[in-house]
Tab-separated table of C-alpha atoms in Angstrom:
chain	number	residue	atom	x	y	z
X	20	MET	CA	12.066	-56.280	14.789
X	21	SER	CA	11.255	-53.015	13.039
X	22	PRO	CA	7.873	-52.004	11.571
X	23	SER	CA	9.177	-53.149	8.184
X	24	ASN	CA	10.081	-56.565	9.624
X	25	LYS	CA	13.828	-55.884	9.514
X	26	ARG	CA	15.798	-57.613	12.286
X	27	LYS	CA	18.506	-55.883	14.230
X	28	HIS	CA	20.692	-57.181	17.012
X	29	GLY	CA	21.402	-55.106	20.081
X	30	ARG	CA	24.774	-54.619	21.605
X	31	VAL	CA	25.094	-56.353	25.020
X	32	ILE	CA	27.322	-54.625	27.594
X	33	GLN	CA	27.970	-56.359	30.927
X	34	ILE	CA	27.719	-54.065	33.930
X	35	ASP	CA	28.382	-56.723	36.630
X	36	GLU	CA	27.802	-60.446	37.102
X	37	ALA	CA	24.013	-60.118	37.062
X	38	THR	CA	23.381	-56.860	35.150
X	39	PHE	CA	23.613	-56.135	31.437
X	40	ARG	CA	22.893	-53.067	29.359
X	41	ILE	CA	21.509	-53.395	25.856
X	42	GLU	CA	22.143	-50.714	23.221
X	43	TRP	CA	20.507	-50.494	19.841
X	44	LYS	CA	19.857	-47.794	17.295
X	45	PRO	CA	16.567	-47.728	15.520
X	46	ILE	CA	16.604	-46.664	11.867
X	47	GLU	CA	12.897	-46.052	11.396
X	48	ALA	CA	9.970	-44.726	13.362
X	49	GLY	CA	7.070	-46.910	14.536
X	50	GLU	CA	6.380	-49.891	16.705
X	51	HIS	CA	9.369	-52.219	17.351
X	52	LEU	CA	9.269	-55.683	18.983
X	53	ILE	CA	12.169	-56.438	21.279
X	54	ASP	CA	12.835	-60.170	21.938
X	55	VAL	CA	15.051	-60.640	25.015
X	56	ARG	CA	16.531	-64.134	25.250
X	57	LEU	CA	18.440	-65.903	28.028
X	58	TYR	CA	20.069	-69.180	27.107
X	59	ASP	CA	18.290	-68.967	23.820
X	60	GLN	CA	14.860	-68.803	25.560
X	61	SER	CA	12.610	-65.722	25.438
X	62	VAL	CA	12.296	-64.235	28.917
X	63	TYR	CA	8.904	-63.694	30.534
X	64	GLU	CA	6.639	-61.269	28.625
X	65	SER	CA	9.040	-61.075	25.686
X	66	PRO	CA	8.725	-59.703	23.055
X	67	PHE	CA	8.444	-56.154	24.443
X	68	ILE	CA	6.869	-53.340	22.473
X	69	CYS	CA	8.877	-50.175	21.994
X	70	ASN	CA	7.400	-47.220	20.158
X	71	VAL	CA	10.089	-45.201	18.353
X	72	GLY	CA	9.404	-41.600	17.433
X	73	ASP	CA	11.507	-39.206	15.339
X	74	PRO	CA	10.948	-35.512	15.999
X	75	GLU	CA	12.726	-34.681	12.742
X	76	LEU	CA	9.778	-36.244	10.887
X	77	VAL	CA	7.169	-33.932	12.434
X	78	THR	CA	6.234	-31.420	9.723
X	79	VAL	CA	4.760	-27.990	10.471
X	80	LYS	CA	2.863	-26.162	7.695
X	81	ARG	CA	1.277	-22.786	7.223
X	82	ILE	CA	2.807	-21.278	10.346
X	83	PRO	CA	2.465	-17.457	10.336
X	84	GLN	CA	5.542	-15.402	9.600
X	85	TYR	CA	4.434	-12.624	11.888
X	86	ILE	CA	1.366	-11.342	13.790
X	87	ASP	CA	-0.281	-8.182	12.517
X	88	THR	CA	-1.548	-6.018	15.380
X	89	ARG	CA	-4.801	-5.608	13.450
X	90	ASN	CA	-5.350	-9.334	13.968
X	91	LEU	CA	-4.830	-9.368	17.741
X	92	ASN	CA	-7.576	-11.213	19.617
X	93	LYS	CA	-8.245	-13.271	16.469
X	94	ASP	CA	-7.444	-16.983	16.034
X	95	HIS	CA	-4.188	-17.943	14.303
X	96	THR	CA	-3.653	-21.493	13.102
X	97	PHE	CA	-0.967	-23.835	11.699
X	98	GLU	CA	-0.927	-27.451	10.736
X	99	ILE	CA	1.129	-30.357	12.122
X	100	ASP	CA	1.705	-33.601	10.221
X	101	ALA	CA	3.171	-36.342	12.547
X	102	SER	CA	2.064	-39.267	10.414
X	103	ALA	CA	5.655	-40.315	9.681
X	104	ALA	CA	7.080	-39.589	13.110
X	105	GLY	CA	5.846	-42.682	14.930
X	106	SER	CA	4.053	-42.841	18.254
X	107	GLY	CA	4.713	-40.330	20.991
X	108	ASN	CA	3.649	-37.257	22.916
X	109	LEU	CA	3.473	-33.962	21.041
X	110	GLU	CA	3.830	-30.832	23.210
X	111	ILE	CA	3.255	-27.293	21.977
X	112	VAL	CA	4.258	-24.368	24.236
X	113	ILE	CA	3.700	-20.728	23.241
X	114	ASN	CA	5.549	-18.038	25.206
X	115	GLY	CA	6.386	-20.483	27.936
X	116	GLY	CA	2.796	-21.532	28.374
X	117	ARG	CA	1.391	-17.952	28.788
X	118	VAL	CA	-0.549	-18.270	25.526
X	119	ALA	CA	-3.030	-21.109	25.319
X	120	CYS	CA	-2.840	-23.479	22.341
X	121	ARG	CA	-5.721	-25.666	21.205
X	122	VAL	CA	-5.171	-28.728	19.006
X	123	ARG	CA	-7.760	-30.497	16.845
X	124	GLU	CA	-7.203	-33.700	14.920
X	125	LEU	CA	-7.955	-33.451	11.207
X	126	SER	CA	-7.010	-37.032	10.407
X	127	PRO	CA	-4.828	-39.722	12.114
X	128	ARG	CA	-1.695	-37.881	13.353
X	129	HIS	CA	-2.544	-34.770	11.354
X	130	PHE	CA	-3.533	-31.815	13.466
X	131	VAL	CA	-4.406	-28.146	13.354
X	132	ALA	CA	-3.159	-25.957	16.216
X	133	GLN	CA	-4.951	-22.740	17.106
X	134	PHE	CA	-3.939	-19.842	19.357
X	135	THR	CA	-5.159	-16.343	19.988
X	136	PRO	CA	-2.550	-13.600	20.490
X	137	THR	CA	-3.842	-10.772	22.660
X	138	GLN	CA	-0.623	-8.746	23.330
X	139	ARG	CA	1.724	-6.908	21.035
X	140	ILE	CA	4.685	-9.083	21.843
X	141	PRO	CA	6.714	-11.673	19.928
X	142	HIS	CA	5.175	-15.108	20.151
X	143	ILE	CA	7.678	-17.987	20.443
X	144	ILE	CA	6.292	-21.368	19.536
X	145	GLU	CA	8.195	-24.374	20.898
X	146	MET	CA	7.261	-27.851	19.803
X	147	ARG	CA	8.585	-31.103	21.303
X	148	PHE	CA	7.950	-34.696	20.338
X	149	ASN	CA	8.671	-37.218	23.146
X	150	GLY	CA	10.568	-34.463	24.954
X	151	GLU	CA	12.830	-33.604	21.996
X	152	SER	CA	12.608	-30.424	19.851
X	153	CYS	CA	10.957	-30.848	16.511
X	154	ARG	CA	12.692	-29.692	13.337
X	155	GLY	CA	12.583	-25.891	13.100
X	156	SER	CA	11.557	-25.346	16.691
X	157	PRO	CA	11.362	-22.752	18.170
X	158	TRP	CA	9.553	-20.445	15.783
X	159	ASN	CA	9.699	-16.744	16.558
X	160	LEU	CA	6.673	-14.729	15.367
X	161	PRO	CA	7.262	-10.997	15.701
X	162	THR	CA	4.368	-8.577	16.004
X	163	ARG	CA	4.152	-5.777	13.528
X	164	GLU	CA	2.061	-2.627	13.279
X	165	SER	CA	1.843	0.549	11.254
X	166	SER	CA	3.324	3.380	13.269
X	167	SER	CA	4.237	6.975	12.447
X	168	TYR	CA	7.499	8.509	13.474
X	169	ALA	CA	9.776	11.251	12.239
X	170	SER	CA	12.437	10.356	9.748
X	171	ARG	CA	16.107	10.939	10.753
X	172	GLY	CA	17.056	14.582	10.304
X	173	SER	CA	13.466	15.868	10.343
X	174	SER	CA	11.235	16.854	13.233
X	175	GLU	CA	8.205	17.694	11.077
X	176	VAL	CA	7.852	15.132	8.288
X	177	GLU	CA	6.294	11.825	9.350
X	178	THR	CA	6.166	8.614	7.290
X	179	ASN	CA	4.176	5.470	7.871
X	180	GLN	CA	6.462	2.537	8.624
X	181	LEU	CA	6.243	-0.835	10.365
X	182	SER	CA	7.845	-1.158	13.772
X	183	GLU	CA	8.897	-4.419	15.414
X	184	LEU	CA	9.297	-5.128	19.146
X	185	ILE	CA	11.406	-8.099	20.188
X	186	GLY	CA	12.741	-9.328	23.550
X	187	VAL	CA	12.058	-11.203	26.748
X	188	GLY	CA	11.507	-7.902	28.556
X	189	LEU	CA	8.134	-7.573	26.814
X	190	HIS	CA	6.545	-10.388	28.816
X	191	ARG	CA	8.701	-11.257	31.872
X	192	ALA	CA	11.349	-9.651	34.105
X	193	ALA	CA	13.440	-11.072	36.916
X	194	VAL	CA	13.540	-8.947	40.124
X	195	GLY	CA	16.838	-7.066	40.371
X	196	GLU	CA	18.011	-8.003	36.869
X	197	PRO	CA	17.912	-6.003	33.661
X	198	ALA	CA	14.865	-6.735	31.410
X	199	ILE	CA	15.574	-5.828	27.804
X	200	PHE	CA	13.674	-5.446	24.546
X	201	GLU	CA	14.412	-3.825	21.245
X	202	ILE	CA	12.349	-1.664	18.888
X	203	SER	CA	13.288	-1.408	15.160
X	204	ALA	CA	11.760	-0.080	11.973
X	205	ILE	CA	11.178	-2.614	9.219
X	206	PRO	CA	10.114	-2.384	5.549
X	207	SER	CA	6.381	-1.970	4.959
X	208	THR	CA	6.551	-4.681	2.258
X	209	PRO	CA	8.646	-7.900	2.065
X	210	ASN	CA	10.892	-6.413	-0.687
X	211	GLY	CA	10.557	-2.803	0.231
X	212	PRO	CA	13.494	-0.516	1.073
X	213	MET	CA	14.873	-0.384	4.600
X	214	PRO	CA	13.526	2.667	6.486
X	215	GLU	CA	15.614	4.981	8.528
X	216	PRO	CA	16.381	3.562	12.035
X	217	LEU	CA	14.372	4.825	14.968
X	218	ARG	CA	15.966	7.437	17.177
X	219	ALA	CA	15.712	7.708	20.949
X	220	SER	CA	13.784	10.933	20.543
X	221	ASN	CA	11.026	9.023	18.684
X	222	VAL	CA	10.424	6.569	21.466
X	223	ALA	CA	9.150	6.804	25.051
X	224	VAL	CA	8.783	3.808	27.403
X	225	LYS	CA	6.906	3.850	30.698
X	226	VAL	CA	6.849	0.978	33.187
X	227	TYR	CA	4.596	0.857	36.291
X	228	ASP	CA	4.929	-1.702	39.119
X	229	PRO	CA	1.900	-3.544	40.640
X	230	ASN	CA	1.421	-0.720	43.096
X	231	GLY	CA	1.379	1.958	40.379
X	232	GLY	CA	4.849	3.217	41.042
X	233	SER	CA	7.010	4.310	38.145
X	234	VAL	CA	10.002	2.137	37.202
X	235	ASP	CA	13.143	3.802	35.733
X	236	THR	CA	13.826	2.932	32.076
X	237	ARG	CA	16.821	3.452	29.851
X	238	ILE	CA	16.571	4.017	26.065
X	239	ARG	CA	19.700	3.697	23.964
X	240	GLU	CA	20.172	4.023	20.243
X	241	GLN	CA	21.929	1.261	18.352
X	242	PRO	CA	22.596	0.716	14.618
X	243	ASN	CA	19.373	-1.138	13.946
X	244	GLY	CA	17.005	0.734	16.277
X	245	ILE	CA	16.372	1.228	19.946
X	246	ARG	CA	17.359	-0.821	22.977
X	247	CYS	CA	15.131	-0.422	26.076
X	248	GLU	CA	16.137	-1.608	29.543
X	249	TYR	CA	14.518	-1.508	32.965
X	250	ILE	CA	14.833	-3.294	36.360
X	251	VAL	CA	11.819	-4.330	38.412
X	252	SER	CA	11.904	-4.641	42.217
X	253	HIS	CA	8.497	-6.212	42.801
X	254	VAL	CA	6.811	-9.524	41.989
X	255	GLY	CA	3.602	-9.297	39.977
X	256	ASP	CA	2.224	-7.817	36.813
X	257	HIS	CA	3.888	-4.601	35.601
X	258	ARG	CA	2.242	-2.316	33.042
X	259	LEU	CA	4.488	-1.462	30.044
X	260	GLU	CA	3.583	1.393	27.742
X	261	VAL	CA	5.494	2.039	24.533
X	262	PHE	CA	5.020	5.352	22.616
X	263	ILE	CA	6.291	6.084	19.139
X	264	ASN	CA	6.207	9.852	18.389
X	265	GLU	CA	4.006	10.338	21.492
X	266	ARG	CA	1.519	7.795	20.209
X	267	LEU	CA	0.794	4.643	22.223
X	268	ILE	CA	1.254	1.476	20.122
X	269	ASP	CA	-2.007	0.130	18.727
X	270	SER	CA	-2.319	-2.769	21.147
X	271	GLY	CA	-2.185	-0.445	24.120
X	272	PRO	CA	-0.265	-1.278	27.337
X	273	LEU	CA	1.463	-4.651	27.738
X	274	TYR	CA	1.655	-6.540	30.985
X	275	VAL	CA	5.014	-7.994	32.111
X	276	ALA	CA	5.247	-10.694	34.748
X	277	GLY	CA	7.751	-9.780	37.453
X	278	TYR	CA	9.181	-12.798	39.246
X	279	ASP	CA	11.789	-13.727	41.809
X	280	ALA	CA	13.279	-17.214	41.559
X	281	ASN	CA	14.847	-16.749	45.016
X	282	LYS	CA	11.425	-16.787	46.624
X	283	ILE	CA	10.669	-20.329	45.411
X	284	THR	CA	11.089	-22.881	48.203
X	285	ILE	CA	10.748	-26.657	47.989
X	286	LYS	CA	10.686	-28.860	51.026
X	287	PRO	CA	13.192	-31.762	50.968
X	288	VAL	CA	12.063	-34.976	49.357
X	289	GLY	CA	12.360	-37.903	51.693
X	290	GLY	CA	11.147	-41.507	52.006
X	291	SER	CA	11.047	-42.127	48.291
X	292	VAL	CA	10.670	-45.700	46.960
X	293	VAL	CA	11.871	-46.882	43.597
X	294	GLY	CA	9.012	-47.200	41.127
X	295	GLN	CA	6.544	-45.203	43.281
X	296	PRO	CA	5.396	-41.597	42.772
X	297	VAL	CA	7.149	-38.941	44.943
X	298	GLN	CA	5.333	-35.900	46.256
X	299	PHE	CA	6.917	-32.707	47.541
X	300	MET	CA	5.629	-29.312	48.585
X	301	GLY	CA	6.478	-26.069	46.799
X	302	LYS	CA	5.721	-22.533	47.819
X	303	PHE	CA	5.519	-20.073	44.988
X	304	GLN	CA	5.047	-16.363	45.563
X	305	THR	CA	4.459	-15.515	41.902
X	306	ILE	CA	2.956	-17.108	38.854
X	307	LEU	CA	5.439	-19.126	36.910
X	308	ASN	CA	5.497	-21.871	34.326
X	309	LEU	CA	7.577	-24.652	35.810
X	310	GLU	CA	9.233	-27.527	34.062
X	311	LEU	CA	10.372	-30.236	36.403
X	312	ILE	CA	13.311	-32.315	35.193
X	313	LYS	CA	14.047	-35.641	36.727
C-alpha cells in the first residue's frame, strides 16, 4: 500500500520449488506497506515497511555558478530540498571527498550545505540519494580570477581578462600516466565579448615532486586556450605553480595528490558468513578516497 493508500499487486516469479521473487514498481515516494501472504494468510511480521525514495525529486537551489578567487577560504552555501523525495540517505561529495561539506537542517528534509574552497581548482559537487545520482549531479564549479596577459599579436599591451583552469590534473595525478588540465580565457562579464585565446608564450607551468625535484611539463596551444600535461613518478603531494605573463595566479601554488593504484594491496577475504559483517585488511601507501562496492 502506497503513502496515498493506493494498492498495487506485485509480480510473483517462481525461482524454484521453494523460492519466489517479487517485483513491483512504486509510483510515489514515501513509506509503503508490503503485505506478503501465503495461502491467503499474512506471513510472520507482515506487513513490512519499505521506504521509497526518488533522487529526481531532490531539488538543489542557489548553487554557485563559479568560485571567485577573491572568495577563496570563505564559506559557500547552497540549499537542498528533499521534502518530496521520501526517506533515504543523502550523500554529498566535493572533489572526491577532498573538500569537506557541512550540512545543517533548516526544516524537516530541507537543508543548507556549506563548504570552503581553499584552492584555485574546479570544484565538482556530486550528490546521491540512496546511492543514486540526484537530478543535475554532478555540478562543476570552475574557479575564475582576474589575470593579465598579452593579447594575440602584441607583446606590450596587456588587458585584464578572466582565466579559467579546468581538469583532473589540478588536484590528482596517477603515477606514470599523463595528468592534464586546461587554461582558457573567458569573458569578464556574462554577456561580454569573447577574449583572444591564450597563447603558449603567455603561460608557464612548474611542477615539483614531494622531494622538491622538477617534473617535466608540456604546454600546447589549442583553439580555445592552453592544454597542460605532466607525468608524476612519485606518490605524495606535488606543488603545481601556474604563471600567466610571469605572474603567479592569485591563489598561489596548488597541491596535487600523486597516487599509485598498483601499490594498494588487499588480503583475501575468507571465512565469511551470510548476514554477518566481513573484515579485511588493506595496505595503502598514499592517501585516497575509496568507495567500496559490494
